[in-house]
Amino acid sequence: MKNEDDKYFSIDCFICENILEKIYSIRKIPYKLTNTYENKLLLKKCMDFHLDKIKKFVQKSLPIEMIIPAFPVKSPNPNKTISCFPDYAEVLALKKLQHLCNSIKEIYPPGAIITICSDARVFCDIIPFIEDNISNYSSEIIKIIQTENLNNLSIFKLDNLFSHIDYAKMKSNFVKEFPDNVESLKRKRFYSPDFFVMFSGLNKFIYEDLVYIYQDKSKPWIRNEAKNLTFQIIQRSNTWSKLIEKNFPQALRLSIHPQSAIAKKIGVNLVDADDLWRTPWHSVCCWKDNQFFLTSKEHALALGAHLEKAEEKYPYYKL
């Protein structure tokens, strides 16, 4: 006969598995693993890693904590986006995160909370973002969270850690604390399939932006610049991720980008898109065949879409 501890352990395991299933329901992976014994072991090890994190919250009847680096700034490329402000693409993505929290609460009353780790300033010395665009975008994201009553979402930025110094010093401080080597990333591209997939996906979007920014440069020059810039962005992103992990050590790690089925981060699909690596801040939202999807503004216009406004304030394209 099972004792009481066994009974509660079994209940906890059942709840944890159901919570993870809710998260996996919006999972985004770049490719499927082959059905080998080794891969099955890796999948189980990865699932156990996530379940162990969830279990620590369930055993204390606390909300499940999740973090996602996302919503940094709108792409300045007018071929991709409407303006520097969030549009309906961001609204739908934020609502999807809130819906995930709501769905977890249906099976686990303490529910879940998601911290959006958002700060384009960590990339400012690499990518020529306009400082005002970053501030305006971030302010509007916060406003959407408040006005749409997305009560389980919150924002974490560099300001939360370095509130009394200027942005240049902020970047300098966190880069020094978590250094990363670009040369090691360049070598990694040749032996890590997962890294190669990520590099290729990001490089495509960076190349498109540089084609617009450097219209007087040759295509070979832009390709080389895009490659170098991609490595730097991945390096800085890794540094930002380490800082986030240090401040949220117990939280489940979500990612806006596709992640391998055996990764410690869980890639999530917040809005359907015409490209697996497309994000709301590199896109516009388009309504076609009774559903929204992300695409570039250039493509939406080529399809013959016209501009509309959701809730009389959030722009999107409609076919």
C-alpha atoms as a PDB file:
ATOM      1  CA  MET A   1       0.000   0.000   0.000  1.00  0.00           C
ATOM      2  CA  LYS A   2       1.329   3.448  -0.953  1.00  0.00           C
ATOM      3  CA  ASN A   3       1.970   5.904   1.845  1.00  0.00           C
ATOM      4  CA  GLU A   4       0.762   9.517   1.825  1.00  0.00           C
ATOM      5  CA  ASP A   5       4.118  10.848   0.553  1.00  0.00           C
ATOM      6  CA  ASP A   6       3.914   8.542  -2.479  1.00  0.00           C
ATOM      7  CA  LYS A   7       0.373   9.731  -3.170  1.00  0.00           C
ATOM      8  CA  TYR A   8       1.295  13.417  -3.103  1.00  0.00           C
ATOM      9  CA  PHE A   9       4.464  12.767  -5.125  1.00  0.00           C
ATOM     10  CA  SER A  10       2.312  11.090  -7.777  1.00  0.00           C
ATOM     11  CA  ILE A  11      -0.141  14.001  -7.813  1.00  0.00           C
ATOM     12  CA  ASP A  12       2.720  16.510  -8.110  1.00  0.00           C
ATOM     13  CA  CYS A  13       4.223  14.577 -11.025  1.00  0.00           C
ATOM     14  CA  PHE A  14       0.861  14.478 -12.802  1.00  0.00           C
ATOM     15  CA  ILE A  15       0.377  18.252 -12.368  1.00  0.00           C
ATOM     16  CA  CYS A  16       3.943  19.009 -13.498  1.00  0.00           C
ATOM     17  CA  GLU A  17       3.575  16.886 -16.616  1.00  0.00           C
ATOM     18  CA  ASN A  18       0.297  18.602 -17.482  1.00  0.00           C
ATOM     19  CA  ILE A  19       1.859  22.055 -17.014  1.00  0.00           C
ATOM     20  CA  LEU A  20       4.760  21.126 -19.277  1.00  0.00           C
ATOM     21  CA  GLU A  21       2.284  19.778 -21.821  1.00  0.00           C
ATOM     22  CA  LYS A  22       0.564  23.191 -21.862  1.00  0.00           C
ATOM     23  CA  ILE A  23       3.901  24.874 -22.589  1.00  0.00           C
ATOM     24  CA  TYR A  24       4.839  22.260 -25.197  1.00  0.00           C
ATOM     25  CA  SER A  25       1.515  22.890 -26.966  1.00  0.00           C
ATOM     26  CA  ILE A  26       2.968  26.146 -28.377  1.00  0.00           C
ATOM     27  CA  ARG A  27       6.486  24.787 -28.791  1.00  0.00           C
ATOM     28  CA  LYS A  28       8.594  25.824 -31.782  1.00  0.00           C
ATOM     29  CA  ILE A  29      11.438  23.534 -32.880  1.00  0.00           C
ATOM     30  CA  PRO A  30      13.622  23.934 -36.004  1.00  0.00           C
ATOM     31  CA  TYR A  31      13.626  20.227 -36.935  1.00  0.00           C
ATOM     32  CA  LYS A  32      12.484  16.848 -35.647  1.00  0.00           C
ATOM     33  CA  LEU A  33      14.990  14.468 -34.120  1.00  0.00           C
ATOM     34  CA  THR A  34      15.395  11.027 -35.641  1.00  0.00           C
ATOM     35  CA  ASN A  35      13.753   8.263 -33.627  1.00  0.00           C
ATOM     36  CA  THR A  36      16.909   6.682 -32.205  1.00  0.00           C
ATOM     37  CA  TYR A  37      17.501   5.227 -28.764  1.00  0.00           C
ATOM     38  CA  GLU A  38      20.114   7.901 -28.019  1.00  0.00           C
ATOM     39  CA  ASN A  39      17.717  10.704 -28.965  1.00  0.00           C
ATOM     40  CA  LYS A  40      14.956   9.197 -26.834  1.00  0.00           C
ATOM     41  CA  LEU A  41      17.303   9.301 -23.841  1.00  0.00           C
ATOM     42  CA  LEU A  42      18.224  12.920 -24.613  1.00  0.00           C
ATOM     43  CA  LEU A  43      14.535  13.876 -24.919  1.00  0.00           C
ATOM     44  CA  LYS A  44      13.747  12.265 -21.584  1.00  0.00           C
ATOM     45  CA  LYS A  45      16.717  14.007 -19.934  1.00  0.00           C
ATOM     46  CA  CYS A  46      15.553  17.366 -21.325  1.00  0.00           C
ATOM     47  CA  MET A  47      11.956  16.793 -20.211  1.00  0.00           C
ATOM     48  CA  ASP A  48      13.149  15.838 -16.727  1.00  0.00           C
ATOM     49  CA  PHE A  49      15.162  19.068 -16.613  1.00  0.00           C
ATOM     50  CA  HIS A  50      12.015  21.135 -17.263  1.00  0.00           C
ATOM     51  CA  LEU A  51       9.863  19.008 -14.950  1.00  0.00           C
ATOM     52  CA  ASP A  52      12.334  19.445 -12.085  1.00  0.00           C
ATOM     53  CA  LYS A  53      12.050  23.225 -12.412  1.00  0.00           C
ATOM     54  CA  ILE A  54       8.245  23.071 -12.478  1.00  0.00           C
ATOM     55  CA  LYS A  55       8.160  20.683  -9.520  1.00  0.00           C
ATOM     56  CA  LYS A  56      10.012  23.161  -7.269  1.00  0.00           C
ATOM     57  CA  PHE A  57       7.153  25.629  -7.717  1.00  0.00           C
ATOM     58  CA  VAL A  58       4.376  23.022  -7.467  1.00  0.00           C
ATOM     59  CA  GLN A  59       5.696  21.570  -4.218  1.00  0.00           C
ATOM     60  CA  LYS A  60       5.487  25.038  -2.647  1.00  0.00           C
ATOM     61  CA  SER A  61       2.154  25.921  -4.341  1.00  0.00           C
ATOM     62  CA  LEU A  62       3.799  28.909  -6.035  1.00  0.00           C
ATOM     63  CA  PRO A  63       3.091  30.341  -9.500  1.00  0.00           C
ATOM     64  CA  ILE A  64       5.271  28.782 -12.204  1.00  0.00           C
ATOM     65  CA  GLU A  65       7.915  31.349 -13.129  1.00  0.00           C
ATOM     66  CA  MET A  66       8.936  31.666 -16.778  1.00  0.00           C
ATOM     67  CA  ILE A  67      11.214  34.155 -18.513  1.00  0.00           C
ATOM     68  CA  ILE A  68      11.523  35.069 -22.172  1.00  0.00           C
ATOM     69  CA  PRO A  69      13.989  37.504 -23.771  1.00  0.00           C
ATOM     70  CA  ALA A  70      11.770  39.320 -26.260  1.00  0.00           C
ATOM     71  CA  PHE A  71      10.267  42.612 -27.505  1.00  0.00           C
ATOM     72  CA  PRO A  72      13.519  44.637 -27.739  1.00  0.00           C
ATOM     73  CA  VAL A  73      12.707  47.232 -30.443  1.00  0.00           C
ATOM     74  CA  LYS A  74      10.924  47.398 -33.793  1.00  0.00           C
ATOM     75  CA  SER A  75      13.107  46.868 -36.844  1.00  0.00           C
ATOM     76  CA  PRO A  76      13.882  50.218 -38.535  1.00  0.00           C
ATOM     77  CA  ASN A  77      13.554  48.601 -41.980  1.00  0.00           C
ATOM     78  CA  PRO A  78      10.399  50.060 -43.639  1.00  0.00           C
ATOM     79  CA  ASN A  79      10.267  47.057 -45.964  1.00  0.00           C
ATOM     80  CA  LYS A  80       9.534  44.937 -42.898  1.00  0.00           C
ATOM     81  CA  THR A  81       7.591  47.103 -40.457  1.00  0.00           C
ATOM     82  CA  ILE A  82       4.987  49.881 -40.376  1.00  0.00           C
ATOM     83  CA  SER A  83       6.764  52.137 -37.864  1.00  0.00           C
ATOM     84  CA  CYS A  84       9.020  52.071 -34.801  1.00  0.00           C
ATOM     85  CA  PHE A  85       5.998  51.441 -32.569  1.00  0.00           C
ATOM     86  CA  PRO A  86       4.416  48.077 -31.650  1.00  0.00           C
ATOM     87  CA  ASP A  87       1.466  47.066 -33.806  1.00  0.00           C
ATOM     88  CA  TYR A  88      -1.063  44.224 -33.707  1.00  0.00           C
ATOM     89  CA  ALA A  89       1.752  41.669 -34.111  1.00  0.00           C
ATOM     90  CA  GLU A  90       3.037  42.536 -30.632  1.00  0.00           C
ATOM     91  CA  VAL A  91      -0.474  42.598 -29.169  1.00  0.00           C
ATOM     92  CA  LEU A  92      -1.222  39.067 -30.402  1.00  0.00           C
ATOM     93  CA  ALA A  93       2.140  37.778 -29.154  1.00  0.00           C
ATOM     94  CA  LEU A  94       1.665  39.271 -25.694  1.00  0.00           C
ATOM     95  CA  LYS A  95      -1.879  37.897 -25.505  1.00  0.00           C
ATOM     96  CA  LYS A  96      -0.535  34.439 -26.397  1.00  0.00           C
ATOM     97  CA  LEU A  97       1.813  34.595 -23.416  1.00  0.00           C
ATOM     98  CA  GLN A  98      -1.069  35.638 -21.156  1.00  0.00           C
ATOM     99  CA  HIS A  99      -3.197  32.810 -22.588  1.00  0.00           C
ATOM    100  CA  LEU A 100      -0.448  30.343 -21.667  1.00  0.00           C
ATOM    101  CA  CYS A 101      -0.581  31.606 -18.076  1.00  0.00           C
ATOM    102  CA  ASN A 102      -4.377  31.347 -18.077  1.00  0.00           C
ATOM    103  CA  SER A 103      -4.306  27.774 -19.409  1.00  0.00           C
ATOM    104  CA  ILE A 104      -1.859  26.729 -16.668  1.00  0.00           C
ATOM    105  CA  LYS A 105      -4.117  28.291 -14.019  1.00  0.00           C
ATOM    106  CA  GLU A 106      -6.989  26.095 -15.249  1.00  0.00           C
ATOM    107  CA  ILE A 107      -5.117  22.982 -14.087  1.00  0.00           C
ATOM    108  CA  TYR A 108      -2.940  24.532 -11.366  1.00  0.00           C
ATOM    109  CA  PRO A 109      -4.648  27.284  -9.281  1.00  0.00           C
ATOM    110  CA  PRO A 110      -1.472  29.239  -8.348  1.00  0.00           C
ATOM    111  CA  GLY A 111      -1.056  29.759 -12.087  1.00  0.00           C
ATOM    112  CA  ALA A 112       2.028  31.128 -13.823  1.00  0.00           C
ATOM    113  CA  ILE A 113       3.870  34.378 -14.396  1.00  0.00           C
ATOM    114  CA  ILE A 114       6.085  35.359 -17.319  1.00  0.00           C
ATOM    115  CA  THR A 115       8.837  37.966 -17.119  1.00  0.00           C
ATOM    116  CA  ILE A 116       9.704  39.517 -20.476  1.00  0.00           C
ATOM    117  CA  CYS A 117      13.408  40.381 -20.465  1.00  0.00           C
ATOM    118  CA  SER A 118      13.494  43.246 -22.915  1.00  0.00           C
ATOM    119  CA  ASP A 119      16.304  45.649 -23.611  1.00  0.00           C
ATOM    120  CA  ALA A 120      17.640  46.559 -27.040  1.00  0.00           C
ATOM    121  CA  ARG A 121      20.217  48.761 -25.360  1.00  0.00           C
ATOM    122  CA  VAL A 122      22.403  45.715 -24.817  1.00  0.00           C
ATOM    123  CA  PHE A 123      22.853  45.699 -28.619  1.00  0.00           C
ATOM    124  CA  CYS A 124      23.052  49.455 -29.215  1.00  0.00           C
ATOM    125  CA  ASP A 125      26.792  49.625 -29.828  1.00  0.00           C
ATOM    126  CA  ILE A 126      26.472  46.835 -32.423  1.00  0.00           C
ATOM    127  CA  ILE A 127      23.229  47.771 -34.188  1.00  0.00           C
ATOM    128  CA  PRO A 128      22.478  51.443 -34.914  1.00  0.00           C
ATOM    129  CA  PHE A 129      19.158  51.673 -33.049  1.00  0.00           C
ATOM    130  CA  ILE A 130      17.852  55.131 -32.301  1.00  0.00           C
ATOM    131  CA  GLU A 131      17.679  55.554 -28.525  1.00  0.00           C
ATOM    132  CA  ASP A 132      14.235  57.200 -28.653  1.00  0.00           C
ATOM    133  CA  ASN A 133      12.865  54.287 -30.702  1.00  0.00           C
ATOM    134  CA  ILE A 134      13.926  51.853 -27.982  1.00  0.00           C
ATOM    135  CA  SER A 135      12.319  53.943 -25.228  1.00  0.00           C
ATOM    136  CA  ASN A 136       9.113  54.511 -27.207  1.00  0.00           C
ATOM    137  CA  TYR A 137       8.774  50.849 -28.129  1.00  0.00           C
ATOM    138  CA  SER A 138       9.363  49.690 -24.550  1.00  0.00           C
ATOM    139  CA  SER A 139       6.864  52.223 -23.171  1.00  0.00           C
ATOM    140  CA  GLU A 140       4.206  51.070 -25.631  1.00  0.00           C
ATOM    141  CA  ILE A 141       4.785  47.394 -24.778  1.00  0.00           C
ATOM    142  CA  ILE A 142       4.210  48.242 -21.108  1.00  0.00           C
ATOM    143  CA  LYS A 143       1.102  50.212 -22.059  1.00  0.00           C
ATOM    144  CA  ILE A 144      -0.297  47.236 -24.022  1.00  0.00           C
ATOM    145  CA  ILE A 145       0.272  44.953 -21.026  1.00  0.00           C
ATOM    146  CA  GLN A 146      -1.610  47.387 -18.800  1.00  0.00           C
ATOM    147  CA  THR A 147      -4.504  48.330 -21.101  1.00  0.00           C
ATOM    148  CA  GLU A 148      -5.124  44.739 -22.248  1.00  0.00           C
ATOM    149  CA  ASN A 149      -5.055  43.507 -18.627  1.00  0.00           C
ATOM    150  CA  LEU A 150      -2.247  41.035 -19.251  1.00  0.00           C
ATOM    151  CA  ASN A 151      -1.768  40.751 -15.523  1.00  0.00           C
ATOM    152  CA  ASN A 152       0.590  37.758 -15.499  1.00  0.00           C
ATOM    153  CA  LEU A 153       3.212  39.513 -17.634  1.00  0.00           C
ATOM    154  CA  SER A 154       5.942  41.851 -16.427  1.00  0.00           C
ATOM    155  CA  ILE A 155       9.052  43.509 -17.885  1.00  0.00           C
ATOM    156  CA  PHE A 156      12.686  43.188 -16.795  1.00  0.00           C
ATOM    157  CA  LYS A 157      15.327  45.561 -18.224  1.00  0.00           C
ATOM    158  CA  LEU A 158      18.882  46.650 -17.524  1.00  0.00           C
ATOM    159  CA  ASP A 159      17.402  49.559 -15.580  1.00  0.00           C
ATOM    160  CA  ASN A 160      16.229  47.060 -12.954  1.00  0.00           C
ATOM    161  CA  LEU A 161      19.856  46.273 -12.141  1.00  0.00           C
ATOM    162  CA  PHE A 162      21.723  49.468 -12.986  1.00  0.00           C
ATOM    163  CA  SER A 163      19.155  52.170 -12.311  1.00  0.00           C
ATOM    164  CA  HIS A 164      21.583  54.837 -11.118  1.00  0.00           C
ATOM    165  CA  ILE A 165      24.061  54.877 -14.027  1.00  0.00           C
ATOM    166  CA  ASP A 166      23.843  55.814 -17.705  1.00  0.00           C
ATOM    167  CA  TYR A 167      23.214  53.275 -20.463  1.00  0.00           C
ATOM    168  CA  ALA A 168      26.819  53.190 -21.702  1.00  0.00           C
ATOM    169  CA  LYS A 169      27.995  52.137 -18.233  1.00  0.00           C
ATOM    170  CA  MET A 170      25.135  49.645 -17.962  1.00  0.00           C
ATOM    171  CA  LYS A 171      26.323  47.856 -21.110  1.00  0.00           C
ATOM    172  CA  SER A 172      29.939  47.999 -20.037  1.00  0.00           C
ATOM    173  CA  ASN A 173      29.114  46.495 -16.629  1.00  0.00           C
ATOM    174  CA  PHE A 174      27.133  43.536 -17.840  1.00  0.00           C
ATOM    175  CA  VAL A 175      29.498  42.730 -20.743  1.00  0.00           C
ATOM    176  CA  LYS A 176      32.443  42.647 -18.323  1.00  0.00           C
ATOM    177  CA  GLU A 177      30.542  40.394 -15.936  1.00  0.00           C
ATOM    178  CA  PHE A 178      29.704  37.793 -18.604  1.00  0.00           C
ATOM    179  CA  PRO A 179      32.360  37.843 -21.344  1.00  0.00           C
ATOM    180  CA  ASP A 180      31.886  35.598 -24.395  1.00  0.00           C
ATOM    181  CA  ASN A 181      34.323  34.818 -27.206  1.00  0.00           C
ATOM    182  CA  VAL A 182      33.309  35.510 -30.813  1.00  0.00           C
ATOM    183  CA  GLU A 183      36.034  33.233 -32.177  1.00  0.00           C
ATOM    184  CA  SER A 184      34.634  30.256 -30.258  1.00  0.00           C
ATOM    185  CA  LEU A 185      31.205  31.012 -31.751  1.00  0.00           C
ATOM    186  CA  LYS A 186      32.694  31.032 -35.253  1.00  0.00           C
ATOM    187  CA  ARG A 187      34.166  27.576 -34.655  1.00  0.00           C
ATOM    188  CA  LYS A 188      30.903  26.349 -33.160  1.00  0.00           C
ATOM    189  CA  ARG A 189      29.129  26.948 -36.467  1.00  0.00           C
ATOM    190  CA  PHE A 190      31.043  24.015 -37.978  1.00  0.00           C
ATOM    191  CA  TYR A 191      30.422  21.365 -35.324  1.00  0.00           C
ATOM    192  CA  SER A 192      27.032  22.225 -33.786  1.00  0.00           C
ATOM    193  CA  PRO A 193      23.988  21.636 -36.054  1.00  0.00           C
ATOM    194  CA  ASP A 194      21.742  23.549 -33.619  1.00  0.00           C
ATOM    195  CA  PHE A 195      24.051  26.556 -33.619  1.00  0.00           C
ATOM    196  CA  PHE A 196      24.294  26.478 -37.425  1.00  0.00           C
ATOM    197  CA  VAL A 197      20.489  26.501 -37.748  1.00  0.00           C
ATOM    198  CA  MET A 198      20.217  29.441 -35.340  1.00  0.00           C
ATOM    199  CA  PHE A 199      23.041  31.342 -37.052  1.00  0.00           C
ATOM    200  CA  SER A 200      21.474  30.862 -40.503  1.00  0.00           C
ATOM    201  CA  GLY A 201      18.027  31.971 -39.330  1.00  0.00           C
ATOM    202  CA  LEU A 202      19.284  35.157 -37.667  1.00  0.00           C
ATOM    203  CA  ASN A 203      21.751  35.937 -40.429  1.00  0.00           C
ATOM    204  CA  LYS A 204      18.948  36.027 -43.013  1.00  0.00           C
ATOM    205  CA  PHE A 205      17.057  38.773 -41.154  1.00  0.00           C
ATOM    206  CA  ILE A 206      20.195  40.778 -40.403  1.00  0.00           C
ATOM    207  CA  TYR A 207      21.226  40.620 -44.061  1.00  0.00           C
ATOM    208  CA  GLU A 208      17.809  41.950 -45.125  1.00  0.00           C
ATOM    209  CA  ASP A 209      18.145  44.917 -42.759  1.00  0.00           C
ATOM    210  CA  LEU A 210      21.675  45.711 -43.941  1.00  0.00           C
ATOM    211  CA  VAL A 211      20.572  45.652 -47.598  1.00  0.00           C
ATOM    212  CA  TYR A 212      18.219  48.504 -46.722  1.00  0.00           C
ATOM    213  CA  ILE A 213      20.706  50.404 -44.507  1.00  0.00           C
ATOM    214  CA  TYR A 214      23.695  50.113 -46.875  1.00  0.00           C
ATOM    215  CA  GLN A 215      22.109  50.666 -50.266  1.00  0.00           C
ATOM    216  CA  ASP A 216      25.408  51.997 -51.649  1.00  0.00           C
ATOM    217  CA  LYS A 217      27.371  48.856 -50.733  1.00  0.00           C
ATOM    218  CA  SER A 218      27.944  45.704 -52.792  1.00  0.00           C
ATOM    219  CA  LYS A 219      26.087  42.470 -51.997  1.00  0.00           C
ATOM    220  CA  PRO A 220      29.336  40.598 -51.099  1.00  0.00           C
ATOM    221  CA  TRP A 221      30.279  43.378 -48.652  1.00  0.00           C
ATOM    222  CA  ILE A 222      26.806  43.255 -47.053  1.00  0.00           C
ATOM    223  CA  ARG A 223      26.914  39.445 -46.767  1.00  0.00           C
ATOM    224  CA  ASN A 224      30.269  39.591 -44.988  1.00  0.00           C
ATOM    225  CA  GLU A 225      29.088  42.423 -42.710  1.00  0.00           C
ATOM    226  CA  ALA A 226      25.879  40.510 -41.920  1.00  0.00           C
ATOM    227  CA  LYS A 227      27.888  37.404 -41.003  1.00  0.00           C
ATOM    228  CA  ASN A 228      30.171  39.331 -38.647  1.00  0.00           C
ATOM    229  CA  LEU A 229      27.237  41.190 -37.133  1.00  0.00           C
ATOM    230  CA  THR A 230      25.329  37.947 -36.556  1.00  0.00           C
ATOM    231  CA  PHE A 231      28.203  36.536 -34.515  1.00  0.00           C
ATOM    232  CA  GLN A 232      28.371  39.717 -32.438  1.00  0.00           C
ATOM    233  CA  ILE A 233      24.617  39.693 -31.822  1.00  0.00           C
ATOM    234  CA  ILE A 234      24.697  36.036 -30.748  1.00  0.00           C
ATOM    235  CA  GLN A 235      27.629  36.838 -28.453  1.00  0.00           C
ATOM    236  CA  ARG A 236      25.775  39.755 -26.858  1.00  0.00           C
ATOM    237  CA  SER A 237      22.561  37.729 -26.671  1.00  0.00           C
ATOM    238  CA  ASN A 238      24.432  34.959 -24.818  1.00  0.00           C
ATOM    239  CA  THR A 239      25.773  37.563 -22.398  1.00  0.00           C
ATOM    240  CA  TRP A 240      22.267  38.935 -21.814  1.00  0.00           C
ATOM    241  CA  SER A 241      20.977  35.376 -21.305  1.00  0.00           C
ATOM    242  CA  LYS A 242      23.617  34.687 -18.639  1.00  0.00           C
ATOM    243  CA  LEU A 243      22.631  37.845 -16.803  1.00  0.00           C
ATOM    244  CA  ILE A 244      18.971  36.836 -16.956  1.00  0.00           C
ATOM    245  CA  GLU A 245      19.750  33.325 -15.737  1.00  0.00           C
ATOM    246  CA  LYS A 246      21.708  34.750 -12.803  1.00  0.00           C
ATOM    247  CA  ASN A 247      18.714  36.882 -11.758  1.00  0.00           C
ATOM    248  CA  PHE A 248      16.054  34.212 -12.419  1.00  0.00           C
ATOM    249  CA  PRO A 249      17.841  30.934 -11.588  1.00  0.00           C
ATOM    250  CA  GLN A 250      14.669  28.936 -10.858  1.00  0.00           C
ATOM    251  CA  ALA A 251      12.594  30.083 -13.836  1.00  0.00           C
ATOM    252  CA  LEU A 252      11.787  28.066 -16.953  1.00  0.00           C
ATOM    253  CA  ARG A 253      13.529  29.558 -19.973  1.00  0.00           C
ATOM    254  CA  LEU A 254      11.327  30.319 -22.976  1.00  0.00           C
ATOM    255  CA  SER A 255      12.623  31.597 -26.312  1.00  0.00           C
ATOM    256  CA  ILE A 256      10.966  33.479 -29.161  1.00  0.00           C
ATOM    257  CA  HIS A 257      13.281  31.575 -31.518  1.00  0.00           C
ATOM    258  CA  PRO A 258      13.037  27.879 -32.428  1.00  0.00           C
ATOM    259  CA  GLN A 259      14.955  25.665 -30.029  1.00  0.00           C
ATOM    260  CA  SER A 260      16.060  22.066 -30.383  1.00  0.00           C
ATOM    261  CA  ALA A 261      13.779  19.507 -28.742  1.00  0.00           C
ATOM    262  CA  ILE A 262      16.642  18.716 -26.351  1.00  0.00           C
ATOM    263  CA  ALA A 263      17.569  22.326 -25.516  1.00  0.00           C
ATOM    264  CA  LYS A 264      17.313  23.832 -22.024  1.00  0.00           C
ATOM    265  CA  LYS A 265      15.276  26.669 -23.537  1.00  0.00           C
ATOM    266  CA  ILE A 266      11.789  26.030 -24.880  1.00  0.00           C
ATOM    267  CA  GLY A 267      11.097  27.782 -28.165  1.00  0.00           C
ATOM    268  CA  VAL A 268       7.512  29.087 -28.323  1.00  0.00           C
ATOM    269  CA  ASN A 269       5.346  30.068 -31.270  1.00  0.00           C
ATOM    270  CA  LEU A 270       3.467  33.248 -30.328  1.00  0.00           C
ATOM    271  CA  VAL A 271       2.081  34.125 -33.775  1.00  0.00           C
ATOM    272  CA  ASP A 272       2.124  31.998 -36.924  1.00  0.00           C
ATOM    273  CA  ALA A 273       4.570  33.294 -39.532  1.00  0.00           C
ATOM    274  CA  ASP A 274       5.807  32.749 -43.085  1.00  0.00           C
ATOM    275  CA  ASP A 275       9.286  32.086 -41.659  1.00  0.00           C
ATOM    276  CA  LEU A 276      10.200  30.041 -38.588  1.00  0.00           C
ATOM    277  CA  TRP A 277      12.618  32.738 -37.394  1.00  0.00           C
ATOM    278  CA  ARG A 278      10.329  35.722 -37.913  1.00  0.00           C
ATOM    279  CA  THR A 279       9.437  37.743 -34.815  1.00  0.00           C
ATOM    280  CA  PRO A 280       6.726  40.391 -34.218  1.00  0.00           C
ATOM    281  CA  TRP A 281       9.338  43.159 -34.083  1.00  0.00           C
ATOM    282  CA  HIS A 282      10.695  42.245 -37.544  1.00  0.00           C
ATOM    283  CA  SER A 283       7.258  42.055 -39.123  1.00  0.00           C
ATOM    284  CA  VAL A 284       3.730  43.196 -39.676  1.00  0.00           C
ATOM    285  CA  CYS A 285       0.627  41.222 -38.849  1.00  0.00           C
ATOM    286  CA  CYS A 286      -1.537  40.133 -41.786  1.00  0.00           C
ATOM    287  CA  TRP A 287      -5.079  38.691 -41.831  1.00  0.00           C
ATOM    288  CA  LYS A 288      -5.670  36.056 -44.494  1.00  0.00           C
ATOM    289  CA  ASP A 289      -7.979  33.036 -44.720  1.00  0.00           C
ATOM    290  CA  ASN A 290      -9.460  33.731 -41.268  1.00  0.00           C
ATOM    291  CA  GLN A 291      -6.164  33.807 -39.421  1.00  0.00           C
ATOM    292  CA  PHE A 292      -3.313  36.184 -38.570  1.00  0.00           C
ATOM    293  CA  PHE A 293       0.259  35.530 -39.584  1.00  0.00           C
ATOM    294  CA  LEU A 294       3.519  37.460 -39.506  1.00  0.00           C
ATOM    295  CA  THR A 295       5.207  38.594 -42.689  1.00  0.00           C
ATOM    296  CA  SER A 296       7.157  41.580 -43.975  1.00  0.00           C
ATOM    297  CA  LYS A 297       5.322  44.769 -44.881  1.00  0.00           C
ATOM    298  CA  GLU A 298       6.766  44.457 -48.394  1.00  0.00           C
ATOM    299  CA  HIS A 299       5.237  40.987 -48.800  1.00  0.00           C
ATOM    300  CA  ALA A 300       1.876  42.021 -47.352  1.00  0.00           C
ATOM    301  CA  LEU A 301       1.646  44.903 -49.835  1.00  0.00           C
ATOM    302  CA  ALA A 302       2.718  42.608 -52.702  1.00  0.00           C
ATOM    303  CA  LEU A 303      -0.190  40.319 -51.808  1.00  0.00           C
ATOM    304  CA  GLY A 304      -2.526  43.322 -52.140  1.00  0.00           C
ATOM    305  CA  ALA A 305      -3.229  43.762 -48.424  1.00  0.00           C
ATOM    306  CA  HIS A 306      -4.578  47.041 -47.082  1.00  0.00           C
ATOM    307  CA  LEU A 307      -4.014  48.667 -43.710  1.00  0.00           C
ATOM    308  CA  GLU A 308      -6.615  48.237 -40.956  1.00  0.00           C
ATOM    309  CA  LYS A 309      -6.710  48.898 -37.213  1.00  0.00           C
ATOM    310  CA  ALA A 310      -7.679  46.404 -34.530  1.00  0.00           C
ATOM    311  CA  GLU A 311      -9.553  47.869 -31.567  1.00  0.00           C
ATOM    312  CA  GLU A 312      -9.270  51.196 -33.462  1.00  0.00           C
ATOM    313  CA  LYS A 313      -5.594  51.588 -32.518  1.00  0.00           C
ATOM    314  CA  TYR A 314      -3.364  48.625 -33.450  1.00  0.00           C
ATOM    315  CA  PRO A 315      -2.397  48.545 -37.162  1.00  0.00           C
ATOM    316  CA  TYR A 316      -2.350  45.338 -39.218  1.00  0.00           C
ATOM    317  CA  TYR A 317      -2.781  44.322 -42.860  1.00  0.00           C
ATOM    318  CA  LYS A 318      -5.817  42.577 -44.277  1.00  0.00           C
ATOM    319  CA  LEU A 319      -6.335  40.646 -47.503  1.00  0.00           C
END
